mmCIF file of C-alpha atoms in Angstrom:
data_model
loop_
_atom_site.group_PDB
_atom_site.id
_atom_site.type_symbol
_atom_site.label_atom_id
_atom_site.label_comp_id
_atom_site.label_asym_id
_atom_site.label_seq_id
_atom_site.Cartn_x
_atom_site.Cartn_y
_atom_site.Cartn_z
ATOM 1 C CA MET A 37 1.855 9.994 13.248
ATOM 2 C CA ALA A 38 4.452 11.531 15.556
ATOM 3 C CA LYS A 39 7.240 9.217 16.682
ATOM 4 C CA TYR A 40 7.606 8.184 20.279
ATOM 5 C CA GLY A 41 9.107 11.024 22.265
ATOM 6 C CA GLU A 42 8.561 13.591 19.515
ATOM 7 C CA GLY A 43 5.064 14.860 20.311
ATOM 8 C CA ASP A 44 4.014 18.451 19.704
ATOM 9 C CA LYS A 45 5.807 20.403 22.437
ATOM 10 C CA ARG A 46 2.903 22.836 22.743
ATOM 11 C CA TRP A 47 0.933 20.016 24.340
ATOM 12 C CA ILE A 48 3.650 18.404 26.456
ATOM 13 C CA VAL A 49 4.056 20.145 29.804
ATOM 14 C CA GLU A 50 7.467 20.081 31.450
ATOM 15 C CA ASP A 51 7.895 17.648 34.355
ATOM 16 C CA ARG A 52 7.420 18.978 37.866
ATOM 17 C CA PRO A 53 10.549 19.140 40.058
ATOM 18 C CA ASP A 54 9.042 16.486 42.318
ATOM 19 C CA GLY A 55 8.249 14.252 39.354
ATOM 20 C CA ALA A 56 4.508 14.229 40.058
ATOM 21 C CA ASN A 57 1.882 14.211 37.319
ATOM 22 C CA VAL A 58 -1.095 15.434 39.326
ATOM 23 C CA HIS A 59 -4.396 13.801 38.261
ATOM 24 C CA ASN A 60 -2.611 12.675 35.041
ATOM 25 C CA TRP A 61 -3.265 16.205 33.741
ATOM 26 C CA HIS A 62 -0.053 16.470 31.741
ATOM 27 C CA TRP A 63 0.988 14.102 28.977
ATOM 28 C CA ALA A 64 2.469 10.910 30.402
ATOM 29 C CA GLU A 65 4.118 8.901 27.647
ATOM 30 C CA THR A 66 5.094 5.234 28.032
ATOM 31 C CA ASP A 67 7.239 3.362 25.518
ATOM 32 C CA CYS A 68 5.431 0.080 24.740
ATOM 33 C CA LEU A 69 7.639 -1.492 22.067
ATOM 34 C CA GLU A 70 9.225 -4.151 24.273
ATOM 35 C CA TRP A 71 5.880 -4.804 25.964
ATOM 36 C CA SER A 72 4.355 -5.229 22.494
ATOM 37 C CA ARG A 73 7.034 -7.771 21.541
ATOM 38 C CA ASN A 74 6.344 -9.746 24.697
ATOM 39 C CA LEU A 75 2.549 -9.712 24.301
ATOM 40 C CA LEU A 76 2.605 -10.648 20.611
ATOM 41 C CA SER A 77 5.069 -13.443 21.367
ATOM 42 C CA LYS A 78 2.810 -14.722 24.134
ATOM 43 C CA LEU A 79 -0.196 -14.638 21.789
ATOM 44 C CA LEU A 80 1.440 -16.182 18.715
ATOM 45 C CA ASN A 81 4.338 -18.426 19.761
ATOM 46 C CA ASN A 82 3.622 -22.160 19.335
ATOM 47 C CA LEU A 83 0.155 -21.454 17.959
ATOM 48 C CA THR A 84 -1.392 -24.590 16.407
ATOM 49 C CA ILE A 85 -3.157 -23.916 13.111
ATOM 50 C CA LEU A 86 -3.987 -27.459 11.941
ATOM 51 C CA ASP A 87 -3.599 -30.664 13.918
ATOM 52 C CA GLY A 88 -4.310 -33.437 11.449
ATOM 53 C CA GLU A 89 -7.212 -31.966 9.503
ATOM 54 C CA GLY A 90 -6.775 -33.243 5.948
ATOM 55 C CA ASN A 91 -3.585 -34.994 7.165
ATOM 56 C CA LEU A 92 -1.956 -31.583 7.535
ATOM 57 C CA PHE A 93 -0.096 -30.365 10.594
ATOM 58 C CA ILE A 94 0.711 -26.654 10.799
ATOM 59 C CA LYS A 95 1.803 -24.373 13.606
ATOM 60 C CA ILE A 96 3.394 -20.989 14.093
ATOM 61 C CA ASN A 97 6.805 -21.421 15.697
ATOM 62 C CA LYS A 98 7.504 -18.001 17.102
ATOM 63 C CA VAL A 99 7.518 -14.253 16.576
ATOM 64 C CA GLU A 100 10.798 -13.530 14.811
ATOM 65 C CA LYS A 101 10.574 -9.750 14.623
ATOM 66 C CA VAL A 102 8.559 -6.834 15.953
ATOM 67 C CA GLU A 103 9.853 -3.512 14.626
ATOM 68 C CA GLY A 104 8.525 0.037 14.630
ATOM 69 C CA GLU A 105 7.134 2.066 17.492
ATOM 70 C CA ALA A 106 4.462 1.691 20.144
ATOM 71 C CA TYR A 107 3.562 3.991 22.991
ATOM 72 C CA ILE A 108 0.727 5.045 25.278
ATOM 73 C CA ASN A 109 -0.064 8.688 25.977
ATOM 74 C CA VAL A 110 -2.160 9.503 29.025
ATOM 75 C CA ARG A 111 -3.649 12.953 29.671
ATOM 76 C CA LYS A 112 -6.441 13.833 32.071
ATOM 77 C CA GLY A 113 -6.769 10.099 32.660
ATOM 78 C CA LYS A 114 -7.491 9.438 28.975
ATOM 79 C CA ILE A 115 -5.575 6.667 27.238
ATOM 80 C CA ILE A 116 -4.285 7.534 23.760
ATOM 81 C CA PRO A 117 -2.452 4.623 22.103
ATOM 82 C CA GLY A 118 -0.048 5.013 19.204
ATOM 83 C CA TYR A 119 1.702 2.261 17.286
ATOM 84 C CA GLU A 120 3.075 1.344 13.864
ATOM 85 C CA LEU A 121 4.496 -2.170 13.854
ATOM 86 C CA HIS A 122 6.021 -4.581 11.355
ATOM 87 C CA VAL A 123 5.747 -8.178 12.580
ATOM 88 C CA ALA A 124 7.343 -11.337 11.173
ATOM 89 C CA LEU A 125 6.551 -14.915 12.249
ATOM 90 C CA SER A 126 7.988 -18.328 11.364
ATOM 91 C CA TRP A 127 5.814 -21.384 10.765
ATOM 92 C CA GLN A 128 6.263 -25.033 9.920
ATOM 93 C CA GLY A 129 4.023 -27.575 8.280
ATOM 94 C CA GLU A 130 3.939 -31.261 7.571
ATOM 95 C CA ALA A 131 1.772 -33.347 5.226
ATOM 96 C CA LYS A 132 1.199 -37.050 5.940
ATOM 97 C CA ASP A 133 -0.441 -39.845 4.035
ATOM 98 C CA SER A 134 -3.470 -41.799 5.261
ATOM 99 C CA GLU A 135 -1.211 -44.180 7.175
ATOM 100 C CA GLY A 136 0.544 -41.378 9.030
ATOM 101 C CA ASN A 137 3.761 -41.427 7.031
ATOM 102 C CA SER A 138 5.379 -38.066 6.443
ATOM 103 C CA LEU A 139 5.195 -36.828 2.860
ATOM 104 C CA LEU A 140 6.831 -33.420 3.295
ATOM 105 C CA LYS A 141 7.951 -31.009 5.975
ATOM 106 C CA VAL A 142 8.238 -27.315 5.147
ATOM 107 C CA ASP A 143 9.230 -24.052 6.777
ATOM 108 C CA GLY A 144 7.734 -20.691 5.979
ATOM 109 C CA SER A 145 7.135 -17.177 7.190
ATOM 110 C CA VAL A 146 4.207 -14.890 7.936
ATOM 111 C CA GLU A 147 4.615 -11.152 7.509
ATOM 112 C CA ILE A 148 2.304 -8.495 8.918
ATOM 113 C CA PRO A 149 3.758 -5.335 7.360
ATOM 114 C CA TYR A 150 1.549 -2.755 9.065
ATOM 115 C CA ILE A 151 -0.292 -2.843 12.388
ATOM 116 C CA SER A 152 -1.290 0.732 13.207
ATOM 117 C CA ASP A 153 -3.555 2.657 15.571
ATOM 118 C CA GLU A 154 -4.771 4.578 12.506
ATOM 119 C CA ASN A 155 -6.261 1.324 11.170
ATOM 120 C CA ALA A 156 -7.330 -0.158 14.510
ATOM 121 C CA ASP A 157 -10.791 -0.980 13.155
ATOM 122 C CA GLU A 158 -9.417 -2.915 10.172
ATOM 123 C CA ASP A 159 -7.763 -6.326 9.907
ATOM 124 C CA PRO A 160 -4.109 -5.986 8.869
ATOM 125 C CA GLU A 161 -2.607 -7.336 5.670
ATOM 126 C CA ILE A 162 -1.088 -10.791 6.197
ATOM 127 C CA ARG A 163 1.403 -12.390 3.778
ATOM 128 C CA VAL A 164 2.343 -16.073 3.864
ATOM 129 C CA THR A 165 5.381 -17.599 2.149
ATOM 130 C CA VAL A 166 6.852 -21.121 2.055
ATOM 131 C CA LYS A 167 10.387 -22.237 1.200
ATOM 132 C CA ASP A 168 9.283 -25.339 -0.717
ATOM 133 C CA GLU A 169 7.111 -24.433 -3.715
ATOM 134 C CA SER A 170 6.362 -28.048 -4.678
ATOM 135 C CA PRO A 171 2.683 -29.041 -5.058
ATOM 136 C CA ILE A 172 2.539 -30.339 -1.482
ATOM 137 C CA GLY A 173 4.423 -27.276 -0.261
ATOM 138 C CA LYS A 174 1.892 -25.018 -1.944
ATOM 139 C CA THR A 175 -0.941 -27.041 -0.393
ATOM 140 C CA LEU A 176 0.535 -26.428 3.044
ATOM 141 C CA LYS A 177 1.020 -22.748 2.261
ATOM 142 C CA ASN A 178 -2.597 -22.366 1.092
ATOM 143 C CA ALA A 179 -3.834 -24.153 4.214
ATOM 144 C CA MET A 180 -1.687 -21.914 6.387
ATOM 145 C CA PHE A 181 -3.212 -18.840 4.747
ATOM 146 C CA ALA A 182 -6.816 -20.100 4.816
ATOM 147 C CA LYS A 183 -6.780 -21.380 8.405
ATOM 148 C CA GLY A 184 -3.982 -19.334 9.913
ATOM 149 C CA LYS A 185 -4.939 -15.866 8.694
ATOM 150 C CA PRO A 186 -8.158 -15.549 10.776
ATOM 151 C CA MET A 187 -6.358 -16.955 13.820
ATOM 152 C CA VAL A 188 -3.525 -14.436 13.481
ATOM 153 C CA GLU A 189 -6.090 -11.645 12.974
ATOM 154 C CA ASP A 190 -7.798 -12.651 16.231
ATOM 155 C CA LYS A 191 -4.492 -12.423 18.121
ATOM 156 C CA VAL A 192 -3.728 -9.030 16.599
ATOM 157 C CA ARG A 193 -7.161 -7.808 17.753
ATOM 158 C CA VAL A 194 -6.274 -8.872 21.290
ATOM 159 C CA TYR A 195 -3.127 -6.746 21.039
ATOM 160 C CA VAL A 196 -5.066 -3.762 19.641
ATOM 161 C CA GLN A 197 -7.657 -4.009 22.417
ATOM 162 C CA SER A 198 -4.914 -4.295 25.047
ATOM 163 C CA MET A 199 -3.266 -1.119 23.751
ATOM 164 C CA ALA A 200 -6.640 0.665 23.737
ATOM 165 C CA LYS A 201 -7.022 -0.203 27.425
ATOM 166 C CA GLY A 202 -3.622 1.233 28.303
ATOM 167 C CA GLY A 203 -1.125 -1.542 27.653
ATOM 168 C CA PRO A 204 1.647 -1.444 30.281
ATOM 169 C CA ALA A 205 0.318 1.913 31.514
ATOM 170 C CA LYS A 206 -2.993 0.360 32.612
ATOM 171 C CA GLU A 207 -1.637 -1.072 35.855
ATOM 172 C CA GLU A 208 0.009 2.228 36.714
ATOM 173 C CA LEU A 209 -3.237 4.117 36.098
ATOM 174 C CA GLU A 210 -5.240 1.672 38.221
ATOM 175 C CA THR A 211 -2.672 1.935 41.008
ATOM 176 C CA LYS A 212 -2.913 5.734 40.960
ATOM 177 C CA LYS A 213 -6.714 5.558 41.101
ATOM 178 C CA VAL A 214 -6.575 3.267 44.132
ATOM 179 C CA GLU A 215 -4.038 5.497 45.866
ATOM 180 C CA LYS A 216 -6.166 8.551 45.176
ATOM 181 C CA LYS A 217 -9.299 6.903 46.613
ATOM 182 C CA GLU A 218 -7.511 5.611 49.697
ATOM 183 C CA GLN A 219 -5.612 8.803 50.566
ATOM 184 C CA PRO A 220 -6.841 10.106 53.977
ATOM 185 C CA VAL A 221 -8.360 13.564 54.123
ATOM 186 C CA ALA A 222 -6.446 15.991 56.338
ATOM 187 C CA GLY A 223 -7.828 15.947 59.891
ATOM 188 C CA ALA A 224 -9.854 12.780 59.348
ATOM 189 C CA SER A 225 -9.113 9.457 61.001
ATOM 190 C CA VAL A 226 -7.896 6.619 58.831
ATOM 191 C CA ARG A 227 -10.835 4.532 60.031
ATOM 192 C CA LYS A 228 -13.299 6.804 58.200
ATOM 193 C CA VAL A 229 -11.510 6.729 54.867
ATOM 194 C CA SER A 230 -13.354 4.729 52.209
ATOM 195 C CA VAL A 231 -14.121 4.852 48.523
ATOM 196 C CA SER A 232 -16.652 7.600 47.936
ATOM 197 C CA PRO A 233 -20.053 6.122 47.040
ATOM 198 C CA VAL A 234 -20.851 9.319 45.130
ATOM 199 C CA VAL A 235 -17.955 8.739 42.741
ATOM 200 C CA GLU A 236 -18.990 5.133 42.186
ATOM 201 C CA LYS A 237 -22.565 6.216 41.484
ATOM 202 C CA LYS A 238 -21.435 8.680 38.846
ATOM 203 C CA GLU A 239 -19.537 5.965 37.034
ATOM 204 C CA VAL A 240 -22.586 3.691 36.997
ATOM 205 C CA MET A 241 -24.910 6.434 35.725
ATOM 206 C CA LYS A 242 -22.485 7.639 33.038
ATOM 207 C CA GLU A 243 -24.337 7.719 29.726
ATOM 208 C CA GLY A 244 -21.235 7.426 27.541
ATOM 209 C CA PHE A 245 -22.203 10.000 24.900
ATOM 210 C CA LYS A 246 -21.065 13.584 24.300
ATOM 211 C CA THR A 247 -22.009 16.641 22.237
ATOM 212 C CA ILE A 248 -19.660 19.031 20.460
ATOM 213 C CA SER A 249 -20.543 22.519 19.213
ATOM 214 C CA LEU A 250 -18.495 24.603 16.779
ATOM 215 C CA THR A 251 -19.110 28.054 15.320
ATOM 216 C CA GLU A 252 -17.070 29.274 12.345
ATOM 217 C CA LYS A 253 -17.184 32.368 10.143
ATOM 218 C CA PHE A 254 -16.690 32.258 6.363
ATOM 219 C CA SER A 255 -16.319 34.915 3.697
ATOM 220 C CA CYS A 256 -18.997 33.627 1.340
ATOM 221 C CA ARG A 257 -22.734 33.455 0.808
ATOM 222 C CA ALA A 258 -24.648 30.940 2.926
ATOM 223 C CA ARG A 259 -25.997 29.151 -0.141
ATOM 224 C CA ASP A 260 -22.436 28.623 -1.442
ATOM 225 C CA LEU A 261 -21.341 26.899 1.735
ATOM 226 C CA PHE A 262 -24.532 24.832 1.793
ATOM 227 C CA GLU A 263 -23.934 23.683 -1.797
ATOM 228 C CA ILE A 264 -20.338 22.667 -1.072
ATOM 229 C CA LEU A 265 -21.384 20.497 1.845
ATOM 230 C CA MET A 266 -24.076 18.792 -0.256
ATOM 231 C CA ASP A 267 -21.996 18.307 -3.442
ATOM 232 C CA GLU A 268 -20.088 15.018 -3.609
ATOM 233 C CA ASN A 269 -17.637 16.295 -6.247
ATOM 234 C CA ARG A 270 -16.632 19.245 -4.086
ATOM 235 C CA TRP A 271 -16.318 16.911 -1.088
ATOM 236 C CA LYS A 272 -13.927 14.791 -3.131
ATOM 237 C CA GLY A 273 -12.001 17.949 -3.987
ATOM 238 C CA PHE A 274 -11.408 19.423 -0.553
ATOM 239 C CA THR A 275 -11.025 16.106 1.304
ATOM 240 C CA GLN A 276 -9.072 14.244 -1.399
ATOM 241 C CA SER A 277 -11.184 11.174 -0.684
ATOM 242 C CA ASN A 278 -14.158 9.396 -2.195
ATOM 243 C CA ALA A 279 -17.645 10.683 -1.436
ATOM 244 C CA ARG A 280 -21.219 9.858 -2.415
ATOM 245 C CA ILE A 281 -23.902 12.316 -1.297
ATOM 246 C CA SER A 282 -27.633 12.366 -1.940
ATOM 247 C CA LYS A 283 -29.250 15.800 -2.084
ATOM 248 C CA GLU A 284 -32.665 14.454 -1.087
ATOM 249 C CA VAL A 285 -34.242 14.191 2.365
ATOM 250 C CA GLY A 286 -33.984 10.555 3.372
ATOM 251 C CA GLY A 287 -31.121 10.025 0.941
ATOM 252 C CA GLU A 288 -27.894 8.393 2.088
ATOM 253 C CA PHE A 289 -24.302 9.613 1.967
ATOM 254 C CA SER A 290 -20.817 8.182 2.349
ATOM 255 C CA ILE A 291 -17.717 10.358 2.884
ATOM 256 C CA PHE A 292 -14.022 9.971 3.650
ATOM 257 C CA ASP A 293 -13.761 6.754 1.607
ATOM 258 C CA GLY A 294 -16.720 5.260 3.457
ATOM 259 C CA SER A 295 -15.366 5.902 6.956
ATOM 260 C CA VAL A 296 -18.470 7.998 7.666
ATOM 261 C CA THR A 297 -21.950 7.064 6.478
ATOM 262 C CA GLY A 298 -25.443 8.368 7.146
ATOM 263 C CA ARG A 299 -28.565 9.910 5.695
ATOM 264 C CA ASN A 300 -30.250 13.284 5.354
ATOM 265 C CA LEU A 301 -32.989 14.056 7.865
ATOM 266 C CA GLU A 302 -33.807 17.674 7.002
ATOM 267 C CA LEU A 303 -32.546 20.081 4.323
ATOM 268 C CA GLN A 304 -33.307 23.796 3.869
ATOM 269 C CA GLU A 305 -31.191 25.289 1.107
ATOM 270 C CA GLY A 306 -28.757 27.846 2.446
ATOM 271 C CA LYS A 307 -30.155 27.537 5.972
ATOM 272 C CA LEU A 308 -30.102 24.060 7.507
ATOM 273 C CA ILE A 309 -28.615 20.562 7.183
ATOM 274 C CA VAL A 310 -29.641 17.815 9.626
ATOM 275 C CA GLN A 311 -28.109 14.361 9.156
ATOM 276 C CA GLN A 312 -27.472 11.059 10.858
ATOM 277 C CA TRP A 313 -23.762 10.249 11.057
ATOM 278 C CA ARG A 314 -22.045 6.975 11.852
ATOM 279 C CA PHE A 315 -18.308 6.227 11.926
ATOM 280 C CA GLY A 316 -17.172 2.776 10.868
ATOM 281 C CA ASN A 317 -15.155 2.143 14.055
ATOM 282 C CA TRP A 318 -18.055 2.880 16.408
ATOM 283 C CA PRO A 319 -19.834 0.076 18.286
ATOM 284 C CA ASP A 320 -22.637 -1.559 16.295
ATOM 285 C CA GLY A 321 -25.974 0.231 16.306
ATOM 286 C CA ILE A 322 -24.712 3.657 17.404
ATOM 287 C CA VAL A 323 -25.774 6.608 15.242
ATOM 288 C CA SER A 324 -25.127 10.287 15.981
ATOM 289 C CA LYS A 325 -26.897 13.430 14.778
ATOM 290 C CA VAL A 326 -25.363 16.445 13.046
ATOM 291 C CA ARG A 327 -27.126 19.810 12.793
ATOM 292 C CA LEU A 328 -25.590 22.618 10.718
ATOM 293 C CA THR A 329 -27.258 26.017 10.693
ATOM 294 C CA PHE A 330 -26.220 28.827 8.336
ATOM 295 C CA ASP A 331 -26.645 32.499 9.237
ATOM 296 C CA GLU A 332 -25.739 35.377 6.910
ATOM 297 C CA PRO A 333 -25.721 38.522 9.071
ATOM 298 C CA GLU A 334 -24.534 40.545 6.078
ATOM 299 C CA PRO A 335 -24.076 39.686 2.390
ATOM 300 C CA GLY A 336 -20.873 37.709 1.863
ATOM 301 C CA ILE A 337 -20.397 36.774 5.531
ATOM 302 C CA THR A 338 -21.720 33.418 6.721
ATOM 303 C CA ILE A 339 -21.651 31.977 10.206
ATOM 304 C CA VAL A 340 -22.098 28.220 10.395
ATOM 305 C CA LYS A 341 -22.848 26.449 13.652
ATOM 306 C CA VAL A 342 -22.205 22.723 13.965
ATOM 307 C CA VAL A 343 -23.880 20.753 16.760
ATOM 308 C CA HIS A 344 -22.905 17.069 16.751
ATOM 309 C CA THR A 345 -24.789 15.020 19.364
ATOM 310 C CA ASP A 346 -24.760 11.406 20.587
ATOM 311 C CA ILE A 347 -21.038 10.865 19.977
ATOM 312 C CA PRO A 348 -19.847 7.760 21.860
ATOM 313 C CA GLU A 349 -16.947 8.291 24.247
ATOM 314 C CA GLU A 350 -15.319 5.043 23.095
ATOM 315 C CA ASP A 351 -15.028 3.224 19.772
ATOM 316 C CA ARG A 352 -15.596 -0.515 19.398
ATOM 317 C CA TYR A 353 -11.994 -1.174 20.494
ATOM 318 C CA GLY A 354 -12.165 0.857 23.711
ATOM 319 C CA ASN A 355 -10.264 3.901 22.433
ATOM 320 C CA GLU A 356 -11.435 6.935 24.409
ATOM 321 C CA THR A 357 -10.452 9.594 21.859
ATOM 322 C CA VAL A 358 -13.637 9.531 19.761
ATOM 323 C CA VAL A 359 -14.996 12.906 20.886
ATOM 324 C CA GLU A 360 -11.760 14.858 20.526
ATOM 325 C CA ASN A 361 -10.979 13.170 17.195
ATOM 326 C CA THR A 362 -14.439 14.057 15.912
ATOM 327 C CA GLU A 363 -14.072 17.692 16.942
ATOM 328 C CA ARG A 364 -10.608 17.897 15.404
ATOM 329 C CA GLY A 365 -11.951 16.298 12.227
ATOM 330 C CA TRP A 366 -14.682 18.916 11.876
ATOM 331 C CA ARG A 367 -12.187 21.751 12.313
ATOM 332 C CA ASP A 368 -9.178 20.465 10.392
ATOM 333 C CA LEU A 369 -10.599 18.117 7.772
ATOM 334 C CA ILE A 370 -13.846 19.890 6.898
ATOM 335 C CA LEU A 371 -14.269 23.525 7.946
ATOM 336 C CA ASN A 372 -10.661 24.692 7.637
ATOM 337 C CA LYS A 373 -10.225 22.716 4.403
ATOM 338 C CA ILE A 374 -13.274 24.415 2.865
ATOM 339 C CA ARG A 375 -11.956 27.799 3.958
ATOM 340 C CA ALA A 376 -8.533 27.142 2.432
ATOM 341 C CA VAL A 377 -9.521 25.368 -0.786
ATOM 342 C CA PHE A 378 -12.377 27.686 -1.782
ATOM 343 C CA GLY A 379 -10.795 30.923 -0.494
ATOM 344 C CA PHE A 380 -13.468 31.631 2.103
ATOM 345 C CA GLY A 381 -11.086 32.969 4.769
ATOM 346 C CA ILE A 382 -11.993 36.085 6.691
#
């Protein structure tokens, strides 16, 4: 992942002399590291884990460290979060006897080595340590891990969802939207200016799904390309990830280490592949449809057309980059990889 401020310059347009970013068309990049520290501290400081259950008292003291990078990119009004964080917390625990007398007080730490936008749909690794490794100390440590881990995961999800919605850039975006709606039209009286009902209606009627279409040319026979796409060992080869693919209609498949799953709807050797696709970070119940057609206008030249329908505009965490990530994945991780690995370039 590119570091904050080091994005691909081909996609970052120079600032206008007047400093304006009209309609958020250009990349607008906001550093969110300090904002991330503040939010995580607000979520985790003085967090009670156990308050007497089993005569144990445990709480997280405070966030000791938030290191790494965090930023929000905005282009064409789309929010694109990026972050890689290492977080450290301190905690304390106390065990008491049945009469309320203190048996042991301990201090410990919680480490979250990797919170990343690339793994936004997964719970992060959480490590718990304690300074006192006596039997009671270990009991407190185990209780901190068993009860504290899901609570910390919940707070991290709140952070991830906040970044997906724009983090500190959200208020700025909402302010710009309000200003845009309220700006008077030239020659019109201020009294007549109001939020356009047409715009509001479009938002309400928005279906939330998109279709992408790609057409690529390969120097190979159509049946060869068909076989590669239906062979799990070749998938493993050109993607460098685990794959399991059924070659039967109705059979299921799993690719990219299980990140994408689905089943075959229709297969015509060398001519057609129709499948259901689902990404693991999509909202529950959403399934898309992939249709690949193979045309061989002359021997040794194959044109494949990919039509991927019913792609949600947002994942389960509110990230609005699903469509563009899916299109980029088809080009860079599948089609171009096949062309390069198997020597099918034109």
